Amino acid sequence: MNFAGKVVFVAGGTSGINFGVAEAFALAGAKVAVLSRSPEKVEAAVAALRQHGAEACGHAADVRQYEAVAAAMADTAARWGAIDVLVSGAAGNFVAPAQQLSANGFKTVIDIDLQGCFNVMRAAFAHLRKPGAAVVNISAPQSWLPTPGQIHVCAAKAGIDQITRTAAMEWGPLGIRVNSIAPGPIADTEGMRRLAPTPESERSWREAVPLRRWGAKQEIAKAVQWLCSEDAAYVTGVLLPVDGGWSLGGSSAMVQALGA
Ligand code: NAP
Ligand code: COA
């Protein structure tokens, strides 16, 4: 993929899947801006992106703080011009059954994932290239699969997907495409460290994936890049699972009966 000279902004782009996305765009020639709360993570991510020879900049900000996000967008556009690619992936997750989750625990994840995604898109809007920009929101299969211990994440990610579809309709006439990606279990990420903390739970997650393995961060990055490329010029408002078939569900008992 060639994104030479393109301006890419990755919210939550300093670690894990989102950093993998930032890195892939840097390697494809883009100028890459990242944003997250920790100044140390921002500094390290920018240094790593520059090591790839890319122009990179970073902003220490919380997606829950609209003004801080807006300032980061304005700074990026002042530095490099209109934003071609916006990836919104800042998120928080922990496992908690509904009856043990405090009101503030639920609100915290809604505020980071859902309100944060709106803040990022809303603050970016003035600076998005029109026509031509592509937005990708990082969702999760929890958005349509009810998942015990994840009531907060299910609600937040479902909201993100409706933001994606609604913005695709509103911004389509301006030449801005808006899509979501739902990664399955991705190796070496904070998300999976929290969801599958033991070797046993790791194995049972793997066995629930039809392709029988966890995905790699680069596999999510490639899908994001495809959605942002000319090859996907007629694709907007979709939610693309990139999950080895994990979210197909189906009857794992029957798969076991087949000895697969
Ligand atoms: P991660 O490494 O913890 O990534 C989260 C990123 O968001 C970090 O850069 C974090 O940096 C930033 N962040 C968190 N809260 C923030 C806030 N309030 N304001 C600004 N930035 C914030 O986790 P990951 O597992 O790679 O997950 C990345 C994305 O993929 C998330 O959207 C997640 O829901 C999605 N996902 C992951 C998986 C998986 O297998 N891991 C599966 C499906 C979906 P700071 O700490 O510096 O803020
Ligand atoms: N179980 C139940 N409740 C929890 C919890 C857990 N494991 N972790 C946090 N909470 C609750 C807190 O108790 C608090 O509620 P309270 O005031 O009623 O006690 C609320 O959530 C906010 O916690 P706080 O630690 O103040 O939030 P924060 O804004 O500093 O951090 C988190 C946000 C909790 C999501 C934190 O885990 C985080 O920063 N995560 C980012 C990394 C990540 O989750 N990566 C995976 C992405 S998929």
Tab-separated table of C-alpha atoms and ligand atoms in Angstrom:
chain	number	residue	atom	x	y	z
A	1	MET	CA	0.000	0.000	0.000
A	2	ASN	CA	1.270	3.457	-0.874
A	3	PHE	CA	0.163	6.392	1.283
A	4	ALA	CA	3.100	8.644	0.393
A	5	GLY	CA	2.501	12.209	1.580
A	6	LYS	CA	-0.896	11.400	3.104
A	7	VAL	CA	-1.746	12.793	6.536
A	8	VAL	CA	-2.887	10.124	8.989
A	9	PHE	CA	-4.198	10.718	12.531
A	10	VAL	CA	-4.519	7.741	14.889
A	11	ALA	CA	-6.369	8.416	18.147
A	12	GLY	CA	-5.138	5.924	20.732
A	13	GLY	CA	-2.237	5.200	18.413
A	14	THR	CA	0.559	4.698	20.929
A	15	SER	CA	0.266	0.975	21.686
A	16	GLY	CA	-1.212	-2.323	20.599
A	17	ILE	CA	-3.425	-2.607	17.541
A	18	ASN	CA	-3.625	1.139	16.957
A	19	PHE	CA	0.140	1.571	17.091
A	20	GLY	CA	0.377	-1.282	14.557
A	21	VAL	CA	-1.925	0.777	12.326
A	22	ALA	CA	0.166	3.919	12.805
A	23	GLU	CA	3.323	1.952	12.035
A	24	ALA	CA	1.861	0.459	8.837
A	25	PHE	CA	0.935	3.922	7.554
A	26	ALA	CA	4.402	5.242	8.472
A	27	LEU	CA	5.980	2.395	6.504
A	28	ALA	CA	3.681	3.236	3.577
A	29	GLY	CA	5.029	6.791	3.397
A	30	ALA	CA	2.384	8.702	5.353
A	31	LYS	CA	2.883	11.508	7.865
A	32	VAL	CA	1.477	10.103	11.071
A	33	ALA	CA	0.064	11.844	14.153
A	34	VAL	CA	-0.776	9.838	17.273
A	35	LEU	CA	-2.705	10.799	20.409
A	36	SER	CA	-3.054	9.163	23.819
A	37	ARG	CA	-3.011	10.104	27.513
A	38	SER	CA	0.489	9.095	28.534
A	39	PRO	CA	3.195	11.566	27.471
A	40	GLU	CA	5.780	8.766	27.785
A	41	LYS	CA	3.843	6.472	25.443
A	42	VAL	CA	3.335	9.333	22.985
A	43	GLU	CA	7.035	10.154	22.991
A	44	ALA	CA	8.044	6.510	22.497
A	45	ALA	CA	5.532	5.991	19.681
A	46	VAL	CA	6.663	9.100	17.816
A	47	ALA	CA	10.314	8.037	18.152
A	48	ALA	CA	9.484	4.559	16.821
A	49	LEU	CA	7.560	5.983	13.854
A	50	ARG	CA	10.448	8.315	13.031
A	51	GLN	CA	12.791	5.324	13.129
A	52	HIS	CA	10.828	4.065	10.123
A	53	GLY	CA	11.799	7.281	8.334
A	54	ALA	CA	8.329	8.782	8.650
A	55	GLU	CA	7.345	12.289	9.626
A	56	ALA	CA	5.531	11.841	12.919
A	57	CYS	CA	4.091	13.937	15.718
A	58	GLY	CA	2.249	13.191	18.932
A	59	HIS	CA	-0.219	14.696	21.349
A	60	ALA	CA	-0.732	13.740	24.996
A	61	ALA	CA	-4.478	14.129	25.459
A	62	ASP	CA	-7.513	12.275	26.757
A	63	VAL	CA	-10.231	11.608	24.183
A	64	ARG	CA	-12.755	12.491	26.910
A	65	GLN	CA	-11.478	16.099	26.791
A	66	TYR	CA	-12.978	17.611	23.641
A	67	GLU	CA	-10.901	20.800	23.653
A	68	ALA	CA	-7.641	18.876	23.977
A	69	VAL	CA	-8.590	16.613	21.081
A	70	ALA	CA	-9.602	19.611	18.964
A	71	ALA	CA	-6.260	21.300	19.686
A	72	ALA	CA	-4.395	18.164	18.565
A	73	MET	CA	-6.361	18.030	15.304
A	74	ALA	CA	-5.778	21.731	14.631
A	75	ASP	CA	-2.055	21.372	15.354
A	76	THR	CA	-1.764	18.417	12.975
A	77	ALA	CA	-3.588	20.250	10.168
A	78	ALA	CA	-1.522	23.408	10.697
A	79	ARG	CA	1.645	21.313	10.431
A	80	TRP	CA	0.772	19.105	7.438
A	81	GLY	CA	-2.539	20.242	5.921
A	82	ALA	CA	-5.834	18.377	5.605
A	83	ILE	CA	-6.202	14.977	7.257
A	84	ASP	CA	-6.586	12.136	4.719
A	85	VAL	CA	-7.026	9.241	7.138
A	86	LEU	CA	-8.548	9.304	10.627
A	87	VAL	CA	-8.415	6.185	12.793
A	88	SER	CA	-10.310	6.294	16.085
A	89	GLY	CA	-9.277	3.471	18.411
A	90	ALA	CA	-8.782	4.764	21.963
A	91	ALA	CA	-10.512	2.384	24.349
A	92	GLY	CA	-10.613	0.994	27.854
A	93	ASN	CA	-11.631	-2.505	28.855
A	94	PHE	CA	-11.828	-4.730	31.897
A	95	VAL	CA	-13.932	-7.754	32.760
A	96	ALA	CA	-16.775	-7.076	35.197
A	97	PRO	CA	-20.180	-8.730	35.547
A	98	ALA	CA	-22.996	-6.159	35.374
A	99	GLN	CA	-23.993	-6.561	39.014
A	100	GLN	CA	-20.424	-5.813	40.132
A	101	LEU	CA	-19.837	-2.907	37.758
A	102	SER	CA	-20.312	0.513	39.351
A	103	ALA	CA	-22.201	3.251	37.543
A	104	ASN	CA	-18.924	5.083	37.151
A	105	GLY	CA	-17.200	1.981	35.777
A	106	PHE	CA	-19.867	1.705	33.053
A	107	LYS	CA	-19.701	5.456	32.373
A	108	THR	CA	-15.919	5.416	32.153
A	109	VAL	CA	-15.870	2.958	29.261
A	110	ILE	CA	-18.759	4.737	27.521
A	111	ASP	CA	-16.907	8.034	27.920
A	112	ILE	CA	-13.605	6.731	26.536
A	113	ASP	CA	-14.868	4.483	23.739
A	114	LEU	CA	-18.134	6.060	22.585
A	115	GLN	CA	-18.023	9.728	23.603
A	116	GLY	CA	-14.294	9.651	22.803
A	117	CYS	CA	-14.972	8.351	19.298
A	118	PHE	CA	-17.538	11.099	18.719
A	119	ASN	CA	-15.110	13.700	20.095
A	120	VAL	CA	-12.350	12.496	17.767
A	121	MET	CA	-14.573	12.504	14.684
A	122	ARG	CA	-16.272	15.784	15.539
A	123	ALA	CA	-12.972	17.543	16.274
A	124	ALA	CA	-11.387	16.151	13.106
A	125	PHE	CA	-14.273	17.100	10.824
A	126	ALA	CA	-13.130	20.650	10.062
A	127	HIS	CA	-9.719	19.319	9.044
A	128	LEU	CA	-10.720	16.218	7.046
A	129	ARG	CA	-9.984	16.339	3.313
A	130	LYS	CA	-13.207	16.952	1.406
A	131	PRO	CA	-13.545	15.071	-0.841
A	132	GLY	CA	-11.239	12.154	-0.182
A	133	ALA	CA	-10.864	11.513	3.549
A	134	ALA	CA	-11.396	8.051	5.022
A	135	VAL	CA	-12.344	7.403	8.650
A	136	VAL	CA	-11.987	4.011	10.341
A	137	ASN	CA	-13.360	3.432	13.821
A	138	ILE	CA	-12.023	0.482	15.791
A	139	SER	CA	-14.996	-1.498	17.037
A	140	ALA	CA	-15.148	-5.074	18.379
A	141	PRO	CA	-17.373	-8.150	17.983
A	142	GLN	CA	-18.899	-7.202	21.357
A	143	SER	CA	-20.833	-4.573	19.397
A	144	TRP	CA	-23.238	-7.232	18.125
A	145	LEU	CA	-22.382	-10.301	20.244
A	146	PRO	CA	-23.725	-10.103	23.795
A	147	THR	CA	-20.643	-10.944	25.884
A	148	PRO	CA	-20.761	-11.726	29.604
A	149	GLY	CA	-18.476	-9.489	31.667
A	150	GLN	CA	-18.476	-6.904	28.895
A	151	ILE	CA	-21.800	-5.040	29.248
A	152	HIS	CA	-19.993	-1.675	29.180
A	153	VAL	CA	-17.899	-2.590	26.116
A	154	CYS	CA	-20.906	-4.114	24.292
A	155	ALA	CA	-22.861	-0.883	24.751
A	156	ALA	CA	-19.938	1.365	23.806
A	157	LYS	CA	-18.899	-0.523	20.689
A	158	ALA	CA	-22.514	-0.878	19.479
A	159	GLY	CA	-22.757	2.899	19.788
A	160	ILE	CA	-19.562	3.327	17.807
A	161	ASP	CA	-20.992	1.268	14.960
A	162	GLN	CA	-24.090	3.444	14.829
A	163	ILE	CA	-21.856	6.544	14.823
A	164	THR	CA	-20.021	4.968	11.892
A	165	ARG	CA	-23.189	4.312	9.891
A	166	THR	CA	-24.779	7.655	10.645
A	167	ALA	CA	-21.653	9.649	9.826
A	168	ALA	CA	-21.240	7.617	6.622
A	169	MET	CA	-24.666	8.892	5.546
A	170	GLU	CA	-24.090	12.489	6.644
A	171	TRP	CA	-20.534	12.824	5.333
A	172	GLY	CA	-20.824	10.707	2.185
A	173	PRO	CA	-22.040	13.653	0.090
A	174	LEU	CA	-18.878	15.511	1.137
A	175	GLY	CA	-16.703	12.687	-0.173
A	176	ILE	CA	-15.763	11.324	3.256
A	177	ARG	CA	-16.036	7.563	3.795
A	178	VAL	CA	-16.609	6.188	7.307
A	179	ASN	CA	-16.180	2.504	8.209
A	180	SER	CA	-15.573	0.327	11.289
A	181	ILE	CA	-13.301	-2.656	11.806
A	182	ALA	CA	-14.012	-5.294	14.443
A	183	PRO	CA	-10.812	-7.153	15.300
A	184	GLY	CA	-11.058	-10.637	16.770
A	185	PRO	CA	-8.573	-11.829	19.398
A	186	ILE	CA	-5.250	-10.204	18.457
A	187	ALA	CA	-1.985	-11.520	19.880
A	188	ASP	CA	0.290	-9.475	22.118
A	189	THR	CA	-2.260	-6.819	23.038
A	190	GLU	CA	-3.464	-5.310	26.301
A	191	GLY	CA	-7.016	-6.171	25.327
A	192	MET	CA	-6.329	-9.911	25.195
A	193	ARG	CA	-4.135	-9.788	28.301
A	194	ARG	CA	-7.273	-8.590	30.085
A	195	LEU	CA	-9.762	-10.943	28.398
A	196	ALA	CA	-7.603	-14.094	28.420
A	197	PRO	CA	-5.210	-13.792	31.361
A	198	THR	CA	-4.398	-17.512	31.773
A	199	PRO	CA	-2.981	-20.147	29.387
A	200	GLU	CA	-6.294	-22.046	29.710
A	201	SER	CA	-8.411	-19.061	28.717
A	202	GLU	CA	-5.966	-18.284	25.913
A	203	ARG	CA	-6.413	-21.808	24.560
A	204	SER	CA	-10.188	-21.708	24.773
A	205	TRP	CA	-10.275	-18.388	22.884
A	206	ARG	CA	-8.042	-19.881	20.205
A	207	GLU	CA	-10.235	-22.963	19.867
A	208	ALA	CA	-13.271	-20.707	19.337
A	209	VAL	CA	-11.649	-19.185	16.232
A	210	PRO	CA	-12.453	-21.169	13.053
A	211	LEU	CA	-8.964	-20.358	11.709
A	212	ARG	CA	-7.586	-21.742	15.006
A	213	ARG	CA	-5.206	-18.879	15.773
A	214	TRP	CA	-5.191	-15.355	17.125
A	215	GLY	CA	-4.670	-12.558	14.640
A	216	ALA	CA	-1.628	-10.322	14.280
A	217	LYS	CA	-1.663	-6.545	14.678
A	218	GLN	CA	-0.395	-6.234	11.099
A	219	GLU	CA	-3.485	-8.080	9.861
A	220	ILE	CA	-5.708	-5.382	11.350
A	221	ALA	CA	-3.449	-2.660	9.926
A	222	LYS	CA	-3.723	-4.154	6.436
A	223	ALA	CA	-7.513	-4.191	6.632
A	224	VAL	CA	-7.557	-0.567	7.848
A	225	GLN	CA	-5.280	0.425	4.975
A	226	TRP	CA	-7.488	-1.337	2.456
A	227	LEU	CA	-10.552	0.528	3.755
A	228	CYS	CA	-8.619	3.809	3.416
A	229	SER	CA	-7.298	3.035	-0.055
A	230	GLU	CA	-8.639	3.828	-3.522
A	231	ASP	CA	-9.474	0.123	-3.843
A	232	ALA	CA	-12.262	0.705	-1.317
A	233	ALA	CA	-13.434	3.975	-2.890
A	234	TYR	CA	-17.066	2.755	-3.041
A	235	VAL	CA	-17.126	1.253	0.463
A	236	THR	CA	-18.701	3.274	3.261
A	237	GLY	CA	-20.758	2.551	6.369
A	238	VAL	CA	-19.580	-1.039	6.739
A	239	LEU	CA	-18.524	-2.918	9.835
A	240	LEU	CA	-15.760	-5.286	8.745
A	241	PRO	CA	-14.926	-8.165	11.101
A	242	VAL	CA	-11.248	-9.152	10.888
A	243	ASP	CA	-11.396	-12.018	13.312
A	244	GLY	CA	-10.561	-15.382	11.747
A	245	GLY	CA	-14.294	-16.125	11.832
A	246	TRP	CA	-14.477	-15.853	15.650
A	247	SER	CA	-17.684	-13.841	15.637
A	248	LEU	CA	-19.518	-16.388	13.486
A	249	GLY	CA	-20.250	-18.175	16.734
A	250	GLY	CA	-22.084	-21.243	15.614
A	251	SER	CA	-22.197	-24.399	17.656
A	252	SER	CA	-18.737	-25.135	18.982
A	253	ALA	CA	-20.190	-28.331	20.483
A	254	MET	CA	-20.903	-29.645	16.955
A	255	VAL	CA	-17.432	-28.645	15.764
A	256	GLN	CA	-16.004	-30.659	18.637
A	257	ALA	CA	-18.276	-33.570	17.735
A	258	LEU	CA	-16.781	-33.496	14.222
A	259	GLY	CA	-13.341	-33.679	15.801
A	260	ALA	CA	-12.261	-30.504	14.024
B	1	NAP	P1	-4.148	-0.804	24.012
B	1	NAP	O1	-2.750	-1.153	23.611
B	1	NAP	O2	-4.430	-0.584	25.461
B	1	NAP	O3	-4.623	0.438	23.143
B	1	NAP	C1	-5.427	1.480	23.654
B	1	NAP	C2	-4.839	2.790	23.216
B	1	NAP	O4	-5.737	3.843	23.537
B	1	NAP	C3	-3.516	3.132	23.914
B	1	NAP	O5	-2.696	3.826	23.019
B	1	NAP	C4	-3.957	4.055	25.071
B	1	NAP	O6	-2.851	4.898	25.428
B	1	NAP	C5	-5.091	4.801	24.369
B	1	NAP	N1	-6.104	5.302	25.306
B	1	NAP	C6	-6.782	4.629	26.266
B	1	NAP	N2	-7.618	5.454	26.897
B	1	NAP	C7	-7.478	6.674	26.327
B	1	NAP	C8	-8.072	7.934	26.544
B	1	NAP	N3	-8.998	8.110	27.503
B	1	NAP	N4	-7.696	8.981	25.766
B	1	NAP	C9	-6.761	8.826	24.790
B	1	NAP	N5	-6.160	7.649	24.534
B	1	NAP	C10	-6.519	6.589	25.299
B	1	NAP	O7	-5.183	-1.960	23.592
B	1	NAP	P2	-5.470	-2.892	22.305
B	1	NAP	O8	-5.852	-4.211	22.865
B	1	NAP	O9	-4.415	-2.825	21.284
B	1	NAP	O10	-6.835	-2.231	21.747
B	1	NAP	C11	-6.832	-1.268	20.706
B	1	NAP	C12	-8.215	-1.141	20.090
B	1	NAP	O11	-8.605	-2.377	19.489
B	1	NAP	C13	-9.329	-0.779	21.070
B	1	NAP	O12	-10.268	0.068	20.435
B	1	NAP	C14	-9.962	-2.119	21.369
B	1	NAP	O13	-11.296	-2.006	21.827
B	1	NAP	C15	-9.875	-2.765	19.994
B	1	NAP	N6	-9.951	-4.238	20.020
B	1	NAP	C16	-8.911	-4.951	20.519
B	1	NAP	C17	-8.941	-6.335	20.450
B	1	NAP	C18	-7.763	-7.152	20.902
B	1	NAP	O14	-7.671	-8.348	20.596
B	1	NAP	N7	-6.822	-6.576	21.628
B	1	NAP	C19	-10.069	-6.999	19.908
B	1	NAP	C20	-11.132	-6.216	19.436
B	1	NAP	C21	-11.065	-4.834	19.483
B	1	NAP	P3	-2.779	5.689	26.834
B	1	NAP	O15	-2.796	4.656	27.913
B	1	NAP	O16	-1.489	6.478	26.737
B	1	NAP	O17	-3.951	6.605	26.881
B	2	COA	N1	-13.531	-3.978	37.449
B	2	COA	C1	-14.580	-3.220	37.834
B	2	COA	N2	-14.557	-1.852	37.830
B	2	COA	C2	-13.433	-1.271	37.415
B	2	COA	C3	-12.302	-1.992	36.988
B	2	COA	C4	-12.382	-3.415	37.032
B	2	COA	N3	-11.345	-4.196	36.662
B	2	COA	N4	-11.332	-1.114	36.625
B	2	COA	C5	-11.844	0.124	36.809
B	2	COA	N5	-13.090	0.032	37.276
B	2	COA	C6	-13.969	1.143	37.669
B	2	COA	C7	-13.364	1.892	38.843
B	2	COA	O1	-13.616	1.223	40.078
B	2	COA	C8	-14.044	3.253	38.735
B	2	COA	O2	-15.355	3.225	39.226
B	2	COA	P1	-15.694	3.765	40.752
B	2	COA	O3	-15.343	5.227	40.766
B	2	COA	O4	-17.156	3.504	40.915
B	2	COA	O5	-14.841	2.956	41.696
B	2	COA	C9	-14.167	3.439	37.225
B	2	COA	O6	-14.039	2.126	36.637
B	2	COA	C10	-13.089	4.337	36.656
B	2	COA	O7	-11.821	3.819	37.033
B	2	COA	P2	-10.484	4.693	36.853
B	2	COA	O8	-9.346	3.794	37.214
B	2	COA	O9	-10.628	5.990	37.594
B	2	COA	O10	-10.539	5.019	35.283
B	2	COA	P3	-9.430	5.642	34.340
B	2	COA	O11	-10.114	6.621	33.503
B	2	COA	O12	-8.200	6.041	35.109
B	2	COA	O13	-8.967	4.331	33.467
B	2	COA	C11	-9.755	2.224	32.600
B	2	COA	C12	-9.817	3.751	32.527
B	2	COA	C13	-10.409	1.740	33.889
B	2	COA	C14	-10.565	1.686	31.424
B	2	COA	C15	-8.298	1.684	32.578
B	2	COA	O14	-8.307	0.278	32.668
B	2	COA	C16	-7.521	2.115	31.343
B	2	COA	O15	-6.954	3.200	31.324
B	2	COA	N6	-7.488	1.272	30.258
B	2	COA	C17	-6.766	1.582	29.009
B	2	COA	C18	-6.077	0.364	28.464
B	2	COA	C19	-7.033	-0.730	28.066
B	2	COA	O16	-8.072	-0.946	28.705
B	2	COA	N7	-6.663	-1.443	27.012
B	2	COA	C20	-7.493	-2.444	26.421
B	2	COA	C21	-8.274	-1.820	25.320
B	2	COA	S1	-9.388	-3.021	24.641
